[in-house]
Protein backbone atom coordinates (compact mmCIF):
# COMPACT_ATOMS: atom_id res chain seq x y z
CA UNK A 1 0.00 0.00 0.00
CA UNK A 2 1.11 3.56 -0.74
CA UNK A 3 0.23 6.50 1.51
CA UNK A 4 0.76 10.25 1.07
CA UNK A 5 1.71 11.99 4.33
CA UNK A 6 1.96 15.73 4.85
CA UNK A 7 2.26 16.42 8.58
CA UNK A 8 3.61 14.68 11.65
CA UNK A 9 3.86 11.38 9.76
CA UNK A 10 6.67 12.90 7.68
CA UNK A 11 8.89 12.58 10.77
CA UNK A 12 10.92 9.37 10.68
CA UNK A 13 10.90 9.33 14.48
CA UNK A 14 7.09 9.12 14.51
CA UNK A 15 7.04 6.40 11.86
CA UNK A 16 9.64 4.32 13.72
CA UNK A 17 7.39 4.27 16.77
CA UNK A 18 4.19 3.52 14.88
CA UNK A 19 5.72 0.93 12.53
CA UNK A 20 7.73 -1.06 15.09
CA UNK A 21 11.11 0.50 14.32
CA UNK A 22 10.71 0.52 10.55
CA UNK A 23 10.65 3.51 8.21
CA UNK A 24 9.22 2.73 4.77
CA UNK A 25 10.68 4.13 1.56
CA UNK A 26 9.84 7.85 1.44
CA UNK A 27 9.68 9.94 -1.74
CA UNK A 28 8.90 13.68 -1.93
CA UNK A 29 5.46 14.18 -3.49
CA UNK A 30 2.91 16.90 -4.24
CA UNK A 31 -0.86 16.58 -3.89
CA UNK A 32 -2.80 18.98 -6.12
CA UNK A 33 -6.16 20.56 -5.29
CA UNK A 34 -5.77 20.21 -1.53
CA UNK A 35 -4.62 22.70 1.10
CA UNK A 36 -2.95 22.05 4.48
CA UNK A 37 -4.05 23.93 7.59
CA UNK A 38 -3.26 23.64 11.29
CA UNK A 39 -5.90 21.92 13.41
CA UNK A 40 -6.99 24.51 15.98
CA UNK A 41 -5.32 23.95 19.33
CA UNK A 42 -3.11 21.14 18.01
CA UNK A 43 0.44 20.87 16.69
CA UNK A 44 -0.54 18.82 13.63
CA UNK A 45 -2.25 19.73 10.36
CA UNK A 46 -5.04 18.44 8.18
CA UNK A 47 -5.75 18.69 4.48
CA UNK A 48 -9.00 19.62 2.79
CA UNK A 49 -9.97 19.81 -0.87
CA UNK A 50 -9.27 23.25 -2.34
CA UNK A 51 -9.12 23.87 -6.09
CA UNK A 52 -5.83 25.31 -7.27
CA UNK A 53 -3.94 24.63 -4.02
CA UNK A 54 -1.24 22.02 -3.49
CA UNK A 55 0.42 20.28 -0.57
CA UNK A 56 4.01 19.08 -0.40
CA UNK A 57 4.60 15.88 1.51
CA UNK A 58 6.04 12.41 1.19
CA UNK A 59 4.88 9.18 -0.36
CA UNK A 60 5.32 6.12 1.86
CA UNK A 61 5.80 2.95 -0.21
CA UNK A 62 5.51 -0.67 0.83
CA UNK A 63 3.18 -0.41 3.81
CA UNK A 64 1.80 -3.70 5.09
CA UNK A 65 -1.77 -4.26 6.25
CA UNK A 66 -0.49 -4.15 9.86
CA UNK A 67 1.27 -0.83 9.15
CA UNK A 68 -1.95 0.65 7.80
CA UNK A 69 -3.89 -0.63 10.79
CA UNK A 70 -1.42 1.08 13.14
CA UNK A 71 -1.59 4.32 11.15
CA UNK A 72 -5.40 4.20 11.00
CA UNK A 73 -5.50 3.68 14.76
CA UNK A 74 -3.13 6.61 15.25
CA UNK A 75 -5.16 8.94 13.01
CA UNK A 76 -8.33 7.78 14.79
CA UNK A 77 -11.72 8.97 13.56
CA UNK A 78 -10.53 12.52 12.91
CA UNK A 79 -9.40 11.71 9.37
CA UNK A 80 -10.78 9.68 6.48
CA UNK A 81 -8.31 7.65 4.43
CA UNK A 82 -9.14 8.81 0.90
CA UNK A 83 -8.00 7.76 -2.59
CA UNK A 84 -5.93 10.53 -4.21
CA UNK A 85 -3.18 10.89 -6.81
CA UNK A 86 0.12 12.66 -6.26
CA UNK A 87 3.11 13.58 -8.39
CA UNK A 88 6.28 11.91 -7.13
CA UNK A 89 9.58 11.62 -9.04
CA UNK A 90 7.87 13.07 -12.12
CA UNK A 91 5.12 10.44 -12.18
CA UNK A 92 1.46 10.58 -11.18
CA UNK A 93 0.89 7.92 -8.55
CA UNK A 94 -2.39 6.71 -7.04
CA UNK A 95 -2.32 6.43 -3.26
CA UNK A 96 -4.36 7.22 -0.18
CA UNK A 97 -4.11 10.16 2.22
CA UNK A 98 -5.69 11.07 5.53
CA UNK A 99 -8.17 13.83 4.64
CA UNK A 100 -10.03 16.03 7.11
CA UNK A 101 -13.83 15.73 6.73
CA UNK A 102 -15.45 18.86 5.30
CA UNK A 103 -18.03 18.90 8.10
CA UNK A 104 -15.17 19.51 10.57
CA UNK A 105 -13.56 22.38 8.63
CA UNK A 106 -14.57 24.76 11.43
CA UNK A 107 -11.89 23.05 13.57
CA UNK A 108 -9.10 24.18 11.23
CA UNK A 109 -7.21 27.46 11.41
CA UNK A 110 -7.86 28.50 7.81
CA UNK A 111 -5.93 31.77 8.03
CA UNK A 112 -2.63 30.16 9.10
CA UNK A 113 0.03 27.95 7.59
CA UNK A 114 1.45 24.80 9.19
CA UNK A 115 5.23 24.38 9.15
CA UNK A 116 6.98 21.02 9.38
CA UNK A 117 10.17 22.74 10.55
CA UNK A 118 8.27 24.52 13.35
CA UNK A 119 6.62 21.23 14.34
CA UNK A 120 10.02 19.52 14.58
CA UNK A 121 11.55 22.37 16.57
CA UNK A 122 8.68 23.11 18.97
CA UNK A 123 6.54 20.00 19.30
CA UNK A 124 8.30 16.83 18.15
CA UNK A 125 9.68 15.63 21.50
CA UNK A 126 6.33 15.91 23.29
CA UNK A 127 4.59 14.45 20.24
CA UNK A 128 6.83 11.37 20.38
CA UNK A 129 5.75 10.72 23.97
CA UNK A 130 2.10 10.82 22.87
CA UNK A 131 2.91 8.61 19.88
CA UNK A 132 4.49 5.98 22.16
CA UNK A 133 1.32 5.94 24.28
CA UNK A 134 -0.92 5.49 21.22
CA UNK A 135 1.30 2.69 19.89
CA UNK A 136 1.06 0.90 23.27
CA UNK A 137 -2.75 1.20 23.14
CA UNK A 138 -2.74 -0.20 19.60
CA UNK A 139 -0.60 -3.18 20.64
CA UNK A 140 -2.96 -3.95 23.54
CA UNK A 141 -6.04 -3.64 21.33
CA UNK A 142 -4.59 -5.46 18.31
CA UNK A 143 -1.79 -7.83 19.37
CA UNK A 144 0.17 -9.27 16.44
Tab-separated table of N, CA and C in Angstrom:
chain	number	residue	atom	x	y	z
A	1	UNK	N	0.841	-1.178	0.000
A	1	UNK	CA	0.000	0.000	0.000
A	1	UNK	C	0.884	1.238	0.000
A	2	UNK	N	0.391	2.293	-0.623
A	2	UNK	CA	1.108	3.557	-0.739
A	2	UNK	C	0.272	4.649	-0.083
A	3	UNK	N	0.918	5.470	0.745
A	3	UNK	CA	0.234	6.504	1.512
A	3	UNK	C	0.961	7.829	1.358
A	4	UNK	N	0.211	8.903	1.096
A	4	UNK	CA	0.761	10.255	1.066
A	4	UNK	C	0.611	10.852	2.462
A	5	UNK	N	1.727	11.345	3.013
A	5	UNK	CA	1.710	11.988	4.327
A	5	UNK	C	2.198	13.416	4.176
A	6	UNK	N	1.714	14.301	5.027
A	6	UNK	CA	1.964	15.731	4.846
A	6	UNK	C	2.149	16.477	6.160
A	7	UNK	N	2.169	15.775	7.272
A	7	UNK	CA	2.263	16.423	8.581
A	7	UNK	C	3.215	15.674	9.479
A	8	UNK	N	2.754	15.348	10.667
A	8	UNK	CA	3.609	14.678	11.655
A	8	UNK	C	4.122	13.328	11.168
A	9	UNK	N	3.406	12.677	10.266
A	9	UNK	CA	3.856	11.383	9.756
A	9	UNK	C	5.020	11.507	8.771
A	10	UNK	N	5.459	12.732	8.466
A	10	UNK	CA	6.674	12.900	7.676
A	10	UNK	C	7.916	12.683	8.543
A	11	UNK	N	7.758	12.741	9.860
A	11	UNK	CA	8.891	12.580	10.773
A	11	UNK	C	9.240	11.100	10.911
A	12	UNK	N	10.479	10.759	10.566
A	12	UNK	CA	10.919	9.370	10.678
A	12	UNK	C	10.794	8.859	12.104
A	13	UNK	N	11.003	9.732	13.085
A	13	UNK	CA	10.899	9.325	14.484
A	13	UNK	C	9.488	8.840	14.819
A	14	UNK	N	8.492	9.506	14.284
A	14	UNK	CA	7.090	9.124	14.513
A	14	UNK	C	6.816	7.784	13.827
A	15	UNK	N	7.257	7.655	12.590
A	15	UNK	CA	7.037	6.405	11.856
A	15	UNK	C	7.716	5.227	12.538
A	16	UNK	N	8.930	5.410	13.042
A	16	UNK	CA	9.635	4.319	13.716
A	16	UNK	C	8.834	3.794	14.905
A	17	UNK	N	8.212	4.695	15.636
A	17	UNK	CA	7.389	4.266	16.774
A	17	UNK	C	6.160	3.519	16.281
A	18	UNK	N	5.460	4.094	15.335
A	18	UNK	CA	4.190	3.518	14.884
A	18	UNK	C	4.373	2.222	14.094
A	19	UNK	N	5.515	2.081	13.403
A	19	UNK	CA	5.724	0.930	12.528
A	19	UNK	C	6.786	-0.023	13.080
A	20	UNK	N	6.854	-0.094	14.398
A	20	UNK	CA	7.730	-1.057	15.087
A	20	UNK	C	9.196	-0.944	14.653
A	21	UNK	N	9.707	0.273	14.612
A	21	UNK	CA	11.112	0.499	14.315
A	21	UNK	C	11.454	0.611	12.850
A	22	UNK	N	10.468	0.495	11.998
A	22	UNK	CA	10.705	0.524	10.545
A	22	UNK	C	10.271	1.857	9.953
A	23	UNK	N	11.041	2.340	8.995
A	23	UNK	CA	10.649	3.512	8.214
A	23	UNK	C	10.554	3.065	6.764
A	24	UNK	N	9.365	3.165	6.170
A	24	UNK	CA	9.224	2.734	4.774
A	24	UNK	C	9.953	3.684	3.830
A	25	UNK	N	10.101	3.269	2.587
A	25	UNK	CA	10.685	4.128	1.561
A	25	UNK	C	9.843	5.398	1.465
A	26	UNK	N	10.524	6.554	1.493
A	26	UNK	CA	9.837	7.846	1.445
A	26	UNK	C	10.332	8.630	0.232
A	27	UNK	N	9.372	9.160	-0.556
A	27	UNK	CA	9.677	9.941	-1.742
A	27	UNK	C	8.945	11.266	-1.654
A	28	UNK	N	9.616	12.396	-1.909
A	28	UNK	CA	8.900	13.676	-1.935
A	28	UNK	C	7.757	13.615	-2.954
A	29	UNK	N	6.632	14.223	-2.616
A	29	UNK	CA	5.458	14.183	-3.485
A	29	UNK	C	4.631	15.451	-3.296
A	30	UNK	N	3.794	15.737	-4.293
A	30	UNK	CA	2.909	16.896	-4.241
A	30	UNK	C	1.491	16.439	-4.556
A	31	UNK	N	0.568	16.867	-3.717
A	31	UNK	CA	-0.856	16.577	-3.895
A	31	UNK	C	-1.552	17.849	-4.356
A	32	UNK	N	-2.120	17.815	-5.560
A	32	UNK	CA	-2.804	18.978	-6.124
A	32	UNK	C	-4.257	19.057	-5.646
A	33	UNK	N	-4.763	20.265	-5.612
A	33	UNK	CA	-6.164	20.565	-5.291
A	33	UNK	C	-6.548	20.242	-3.851
A	34	UNK	N	-5.559	20.309	-2.973
A	34	UNK	CA	-5.771	20.211	-1.531
A	34	UNK	C	-4.931	21.296	-0.871
A	35	UNK	N	-5.370	21.722	0.307
A	35	UNK	CA	-4.622	22.697	1.098
A	35	UNK	C	-4.424	22.144	2.500
A	36	UNK	N	-3.297	22.510	3.121
A	36	UNK	CA	-2.949	22.048	4.475
A	36	UNK	C	-3.124	23.219	5.444
A	37	UNK	N	-3.815	22.927	6.549
A	37	UNK	CA	-4.053	23.927	7.592
A	37	UNK	C	-3.785	23.311	8.959
A	38	UNK	N	-3.394	24.145	9.927
A	38	UNK	CA	-3.263	23.639	11.293
A	38	UNK	C	-4.644	23.279	11.855
A	39	UNK	N	-4.684	22.231	12.650
A	39	UNK	CA	-5.895	21.925	13.411
A	39	UNK	C	-5.860	22.839	14.633
A	40	UNK	N	-6.946	23.545	14.876
A	40	UNK	CA	-6.992	24.513	15.978
A	40	UNK	C	-6.634	23.846	17.299
A	41	UNK	N	-5.709	24.457	18.023
A	41	UNK	CA	-5.320	23.953	19.332
A	41	UNK	C	-4.432	22.730	19.308
A	42	UNK	N	-3.942	22.338	18.128
A	42	UNK	CA	-3.108	21.145	18.011
A	42	UNK	C	-1.811	21.517	17.285
A	43	UNK	N	-0.840	20.624	17.361
A	43	UNK	CA	0.435	20.873	16.691
A	43	UNK	C	0.522	20.194	15.334
A	44	UNK	N	-0.550	19.556	14.902
A	44	UNK	CA	-0.540	18.821	13.635
A	44	UNK	C	-1.544	19.436	12.663
A	45	UNK	N	-1.368	19.159	11.364
A	45	UNK	CA	-2.253	19.734	10.356
A	45	UNK	C	-3.280	18.736	9.838
A	46	UNK	N	-4.092	19.256	8.933
A	46	UNK	CA	-5.039	18.443	8.177
A	46	UNK	C	-5.092	19.010	6.766
A	47	UNK	N	-5.552	18.197	5.832
A	47	UNK	CA	-5.755	18.687	4.475
A	47	UNK	C	-7.231	18.612	4.132
A	48	UNK	N	-7.638	19.572	3.308
A	48	UNK	CA	-9.000	19.625	2.792
A	48	UNK	C	-8.925	19.949	1.304
A	49	UNK	N	-9.921	19.521	0.564
A	49	UNK	CA	-9.968	19.814	-0.866
A	49	UNK	C	-10.069	21.324	-1.080
A	50	UNK	N	-9.241	21.824	-1.993
A	50	UNK	CA	-9.269	23.250	-2.343
A	50	UNK	C	-8.678	23.395	-3.741
A	51	UNK	N	-9.542	23.744	-4.696
A	51	UNK	CA	-9.116	23.870	-6.091
A	51	UNK	C	-7.960	24.852	-6.221
A	52	UNK	N	-6.965	24.448	-6.992
A	52	UNK	CA	-5.826	25.308	-7.269
A	52	UNK	C	-4.715	25.279	-6.233
A	53	UNK	N	-4.959	24.704	-5.077
A	53	UNK	CA	-3.937	24.627	-4.023
A	53	UNK	C	-3.111	23.362	-4.220
A	54	UNK	N	-2.020	23.254	-3.483
A	54	UNK	CA	-1.241	22.023	-3.489
A	54	UNK	C	-0.536	21.863	-2.147
A	55	UNK	N	-0.218	20.619	-1.836
A	55	UNK	CA	0.421	20.276	-0.567
A	55	UNK	C	1.656	19.444	-0.862
A	56	UNK	N	2.789	19.863	-0.300
A	56	UNK	CA	4.009	19.075	-0.400
A	56	UNK	C	4.059	18.097	0.764
A	57	UNK	N	4.487	16.893	0.473
A	57	UNK	CA	4.598	15.877	1.509
A	57	UNK	C	5.498	14.761	1.038
A	58	UNK	N	5.233	13.574	1.537
A	58	UNK	CA	6.036	12.411	1.186
A	58	UNK	C	5.128	11.227	0.895
A	59	UNK	N	5.573	10.411	-0.022
A	59	UNK	CA	4.875	9.182	-0.357
A	59	UNK	C	5.569	8.049	0.376
A	60	UNK	N	4.800	7.296	1.150
A	60	UNK	CA	5.325	6.125	1.856
A	60	UNK	C	4.970	4.892	1.038
A	61	UNK	N	5.985	4.144	0.623
A	61	UNK	CA	5.796	2.955	-0.209
A	61	UNK	C	6.015	1.693	0.599
A	62	UNK	N	5.265	0.642	0.253
A	62	UNK	CA	5.506	-0.670	0.830
A	62	UNK	C	4.919	-0.880	2.209
A	63	UNK	N	3.822	-0.217	2.505
A	63	UNK	CA	3.177	-0.405	3.809
A	63	UNK	C	2.409	-1.724	3.832
A	64	UNK	N	2.534	-2.438	4.918
A	64	UNK	CA	1.796	-3.699	5.094
A	64	UNK	C	0.401	-3.399	5.637
A	65	UNK	N	-0.438	-4.410	5.660
A	65	UNK	CA	-1.775	-4.264	6.248
A	65	UNK	C	-1.664	-3.882	7.725
A	66	UNK	N	-0.708	-4.466	8.437
A	66	UNK	CA	-0.492	-4.146	9.858
A	66	UNK	C	-0.041	-2.690	10.015
A	67	UNK	N	0.850	-2.223	9.126
A	67	UNK	CA	1.275	-0.831	9.150
A	67	UNK	C	0.070	0.100	9.005
A	68	UNK	N	-0.773	-0.196	8.025
A	68	UNK	CA	-1.953	0.649	7.799
A	68	UNK	C	-2.900	0.609	8.988
A	69	UNK	N	-3.044	-0.538	9.598
A	69	UNK	CA	-3.895	-0.632	10.792
A	69	UNK	C	-3.354	0.252	11.908
A	70	UNK	N	-2.033	0.239	12.103
A	70	UNK	CA	-1.419	1.077	13.138
A	70	UNK	C	-1.601	2.556	12.814
A	71	UNK	N	-1.424	2.925	11.551
A	71	UNK	CA	-1.588	4.324	11.155
A	71	UNK	C	-3.045	4.761	11.259
A	72	UNK	N	-3.973	3.899	10.851
A	72	UNK	CA	-5.403	4.203	10.996
A	72	UNK	C	-5.760	4.414	12.464
A	73	UNK	N	-5.241	3.559	13.331
A	73	UNK	CA	-5.503	3.685	14.762
A	73	UNK	C	-4.962	5.013	15.267
A	74	UNK	N	-3.764	5.367	14.841
A	74	UNK	CA	-3.130	6.615	15.255
A	74	UNK	C	-3.944	7.822	14.790
A	75	UNK	N	-4.391	7.806	13.555
A	75	UNK	CA	-5.156	8.939	13.015
A	75	UNK	C	-6.585	8.958	13.544
A	76	UNK	N	-7.034	7.869	14.112
A	76	UNK	CA	-8.325	7.776	14.790
A	76	UNK	C	-9.467	8.118	13.835
A	77	UNK	N	-10.530	8.652	14.370
A	77	UNK	CA	-11.716	8.973	13.564
A	77	UNK	C	-11.680	10.393	13.023
A	78	UNK	N	-10.629	11.124	13.353
A	78	UNK	CA	-10.528	12.516	12.911
A	78	UNK	C	-10.384	12.621	11.399
A	79	UNK	N	-9.701	11.669	10.799
A	79	UNK	CA	-9.395	11.711	9.372
A	79	UNK	C	-10.068	10.554	8.645
A	80	UNK	N	-10.235	10.732	7.338
A	80	UNK	CA	-10.782	9.681	6.483
A	80	UNK	C	-9.708	9.328	5.456
A	81	UNK	N	-9.285	8.057	5.435
A	81	UNK	CA	-8.309	7.648	4.428
A	81	UNK	C	-9.011	7.666	3.083
A	82	UNK	N	-8.480	8.482	2.157
A	82	UNK	CA	-9.142	8.810	0.900
A	82	UNK	C	-8.213	8.518	-0.279
A	83	UNK	N	-8.770	7.995	-1.365
A	83	UNK	CA	-7.998	7.758	-2.587
A	83	UNK	C	-7.684	9.101	-3.241
A	84	UNK	N	-6.400	9.318	-3.530
A	84	UNK	CA	-5.927	10.525	-4.213
A	84	UNK	C	-4.838	10.123	-5.197
A	85	UNK	N	-4.337	11.093	-5.956
A	85	UNK	CA	-3.176	10.891	-6.813
A	85	UNK	C	-2.197	12.017	-6.537
A	86	UNK	N	-0.923	11.674	-6.499
A	86	UNK	CA	0.121	12.661	-6.261
A	86	UNK	C	1.142	12.584	-7.393
A	87	UNK	N	1.973	13.609	-7.477
A	87	UNK	CA	3.110	13.578	-8.386
A	87	UNK	C	4.351	13.347	-7.539
A	88	UNK	N	5.065	12.267	-7.842
A	88	UNK	CA	6.284	11.906	-7.127
A	88	UNK	C	7.309	11.439	-8.161
A	89	UNK	N	8.513	11.981	-8.112
A	89	UNK	CA	9.584	11.620	-9.040
A	89	UNK	C	9.120	11.755	-10.492
A	90	UNK	N	8.320	12.794	-10.763
A	90	UNK	CA	7.873	13.071	-12.122
A	90	UNK	C	6.728	12.214	-12.622
A	91	UNK	N	6.212	11.330	-11.779
A	91	UNK	CA	5.115	10.443	-12.181
A	91	UNK	C	3.880	10.699	-11.334
A	92	UNK	N	2.707	10.532	-11.934
A	92	UNK	CA	1.458	10.576	-11.181
A	92	UNK	C	1.241	9.198	-10.575
A	93	UNK	N	1.031	9.194	-9.259
A	93	UNK	CA	0.889	7.922	-8.547
A	93	UNK	C	-0.406	7.906	-7.747
A	94	UNK	N	-1.222	6.855	-7.900
A	94	UNK	CA	-2.391	6.710	-7.038
A	94	UNK	C	-1.933	6.298	-5.642
A	95	UNK	N	-2.645	6.761	-4.648
A	95	UNK	CA	-2.323	6.428	-3.259
A	95	UNK	C	-3.529	6.802	-2.392
A	96	UNK	N	-3.350	6.718	-1.103
A	96	UNK	CA	-4.360	7.222	-0.185
A	96	UNK	C	-3.717	8.293	0.682
A	97	UNK	N	-4.563	9.115	1.296
A	97	UNK	CA	-4.107	10.159	2.216
A	97	UNK	C	-5.174	10.333	3.282
A	98	UNK	N	-4.746	10.767	4.456
A	98	UNK	CA	-5.694	11.065	5.533
A	98	UNK	C	-6.224	12.478	5.324
A	99	UNK	N	-7.513	12.565	4.973
A	99	UNK	CA	-8.167	13.833	4.639
A	99	UNK	C	-9.114	14.215	5.766
A	100	UNK	N	-9.142	15.487	6.082
A	100	UNK	CA	-10.028	16.027	7.112
A	100	UNK	C	-11.435	16.137	6.538
A	101	UNK	N	-12.445	15.645	7.244
A	101	UNK	CA	-13.826	15.729	6.734
A	101	UNK	C	-14.298	17.180	6.617
A	102	UNK	N	-15.000	17.484	5.547
A	102	UNK	CA	-15.448	18.862	5.303
A	102	UNK	C	-16.397	19.359	6.392
A	103	UNK	N	-17.127	18.456	7.046
A	103	UNK	CA	-18.034	18.900	8.102
A	103	UNK	C	-17.291	19.295	9.385
A	104	UNK	N	-15.970	19.102	9.423
A	104	UNK	CA	-15.168	19.507	10.574
A	104	UNK	C	-14.223	20.664	10.225
A	105	UNK	N	-14.446	21.299	9.073
A	105	UNK	CA	-13.558	22.383	8.625
A	105	UNK	C	-13.508	23.526	9.635
A	106	UNK	N	-14.552	23.685	10.422
A	106	UNK	CA	-14.566	24.759	11.427
A	106	UNK	C	-13.508	24.536	12.515
A	107	UNK	N	-12.928	23.348	12.589
A	107	UNK	CA	-11.887	23.046	13.573
A	107	UNK	C	-10.478	23.327	13.049
A	108	UNK	N	-10.391	23.849	11.827
A	108	UNK	CA	-9.102	24.181	11.233
A	108	UNK	C	-8.854	25.679	11.338
A	109	UNK	N	-7.590	26.052	11.408
A	109	UNK	CA	-7.207	27.462	11.413
A	109	UNK	C	-6.907	27.834	9.965
A	110	UNK	N	-7.945	28.297	9.255
A	110	UNK	CA	-7.860	28.503	7.811
A	110	UNK	C	-7.044	29.724	7.411
A	111	UNK	N	-6.713	30.581	8.363
A	111	UNK	CA	-5.932	31.771	8.034
A	111	UNK	C	-4.468	31.623	8.453
A	112	UNK	N	-4.017	30.396	8.674
A	112	UNK	CA	-2.635	30.159	9.102
A	112	UNK	C	-2.018	29.033	8.285
A	113	UNK	N	-0.708	29.018	8.257
A	113	UNK	CA	0.033	27.950	7.587
A	113	UNK	C	0.627	27.032	8.645
A	114	UNK	N	0.796	25.751	8.301
A	114	UNK	CA	1.451	24.800	9.187
A	114	UNK	C	2.853	24.565	8.657
A	115	UNK	N	3.832	24.550	9.541
A	115	UNK	CA	5.225	24.383	9.151
A	115	UNK	C	5.802	23.112	9.767
A	116	UNK	N	6.326	22.241	8.910
A	116	UNK	CA	6.978	21.018	9.379
A	116	UNK	C	8.203	21.361	10.221
A	117	UNK	N	8.975	22.344	9.790
A	117	UNK	CA	10.167	22.736	10.552
A	117	UNK	C	9.798	23.245	11.941
A	118	UNK	N	8.734	24.045	12.035
A	118	UNK	CA	8.275	24.524	13.349
A	118	UNK	C	7.805	23.357	14.213
A	119	UNK	N	7.078	22.415	13.606
A	119	UNK	CA	6.619	21.233	14.336
A	119	UNK	C	7.818	20.482	14.919
A	120	UNK	N	8.837	20.252	14.105
A	120	UNK	CA	10.025	19.522	14.578
A	120	UNK	C	10.710	20.272	15.721
A	121	UNK	N	10.830	21.575	15.577
A	121	UNK	CA	11.549	22.369	16.571
A	121	UNK	C	10.761	22.526	17.874
A	122	UNK	N	9.474	22.779	17.781
A	122	UNK	CA	8.676	23.115	18.966
A	122	UNK	C	7.956	21.932	19.608
A	123	UNK	N	7.506	20.988	18.798
A	123	UNK	CA	6.543	20.004	19.298
A	123	UNK	C	6.957	18.550	19.204
A	124	UNK	N	8.000	18.234	18.451
A	124	UNK	CA	8.295	16.834	18.152
A	124	UNK	C	8.539	15.996	19.401
A	125	UNK	N	9.338	16.466	20.337
A	125	UNK	CA	9.676	15.631	21.502
A	125	UNK	C	8.429	15.250	22.307
A	126	UNK	N	7.570	16.200	22.568
A	126	UNK	CA	6.326	15.907	23.294
A	126	UNK	C	5.411	15.011	22.452
A	127	UNK	N	5.402	15.239	21.147
A	127	UNK	CA	4.585	14.449	20.240
A	127	UNK	C	5.025	12.981	20.239
A	128	UNK	N	6.324	12.749	20.348
A	128	UNK	CA	6.834	11.370	20.381
A	128	UNK	C	6.362	10.633	21.625
A	129	UNK	N	6.258	11.329	22.735
A	129	UNK	CA	5.753	10.716	23.967
A	129	UNK	C	4.306	10.272	23.757
A	130	UNK	N	3.496	11.152	23.168
A	130	UNK	CA	2.098	10.818	22.875
A	130	UNK	C	2.022	9.663	21.885
A	131	UNK	N	2.899	9.666	20.893
A	131	UNK	CA	2.915	8.614	19.879
A	131	UNK	C	3.222	7.254	20.515
A	132	UNK	N	4.165	7.226	21.435
A	132	UNK	CA	4.488	5.980	22.156
A	132	UNK	C	3.258	5.453	22.891
A	133	UNK	N	2.514	6.344	23.530
A	133	UNK	CA	1.315	5.937	24.279
A	133	UNK	C	0.260	5.360	23.334
A	134	UNK	N	0.072	5.987	22.179
A	134	UNK	CA	-0.919	5.488	21.218
A	134	UNK	C	-0.480	4.134	20.666
A	135	UNK	N	0.802	3.974	20.396
A	135	UNK	CA	1.299	2.692	19.892
A	135	UNK	C	1.070	1.586	20.924
A	136	UNK	N	1.294	1.886	22.207
A	136	UNK	CA	1.060	0.896	23.268
A	136	UNK	C	-0.418	0.511	23.321
A	137	UNK	N	-1.306	1.490	23.179
A	137	UNK	CA	-2.747	1.196	23.135
A	137	UNK	C	-3.087	0.292	21.955
A	138	UNK	N	-2.502	0.601	20.800
A	138	UNK	CA	-2.741	-0.204	19.596
A	138	UNK	C	-2.302	-1.647	19.839
A	139	UNK	N	-1.113	-1.832	20.400
A	139	UNK	CA	-0.596	-3.180	20.636
A	139	UNK	C	-1.494	-3.961	21.602
A	140	UNK	N	-2.049	-3.273	22.603
A	140	UNK	CA	-2.958	-3.947	23.535
A	140	UNK	C	-4.265	-4.305	22.851
A	141	UNK	N	-4.760	-3.415	22.010
A	141	UNK	CA	-6.041	-3.643	21.335
A	141	UNK	C	-5.940	-4.626	20.184
A	142	UNK	N	-4.788	-4.627	19.497
A	142	UNK	CA	-4.588	-5.459	18.309
A	142	UNK	C	-3.235	-6.166	18.371
A	143	UNK	N	-3.080	-7.119	19.285
A	143	UNK	CA	-1.788	-7.826	19.367
A	143	UNK	C	-1.484	-8.546	18.057
A	144	UNK	N	-0.200	-8.618	17.724
A	144	UNK	CA	0.172	-9.274	16.444
A	144	UNK	C	0.200	-10.772	16.578
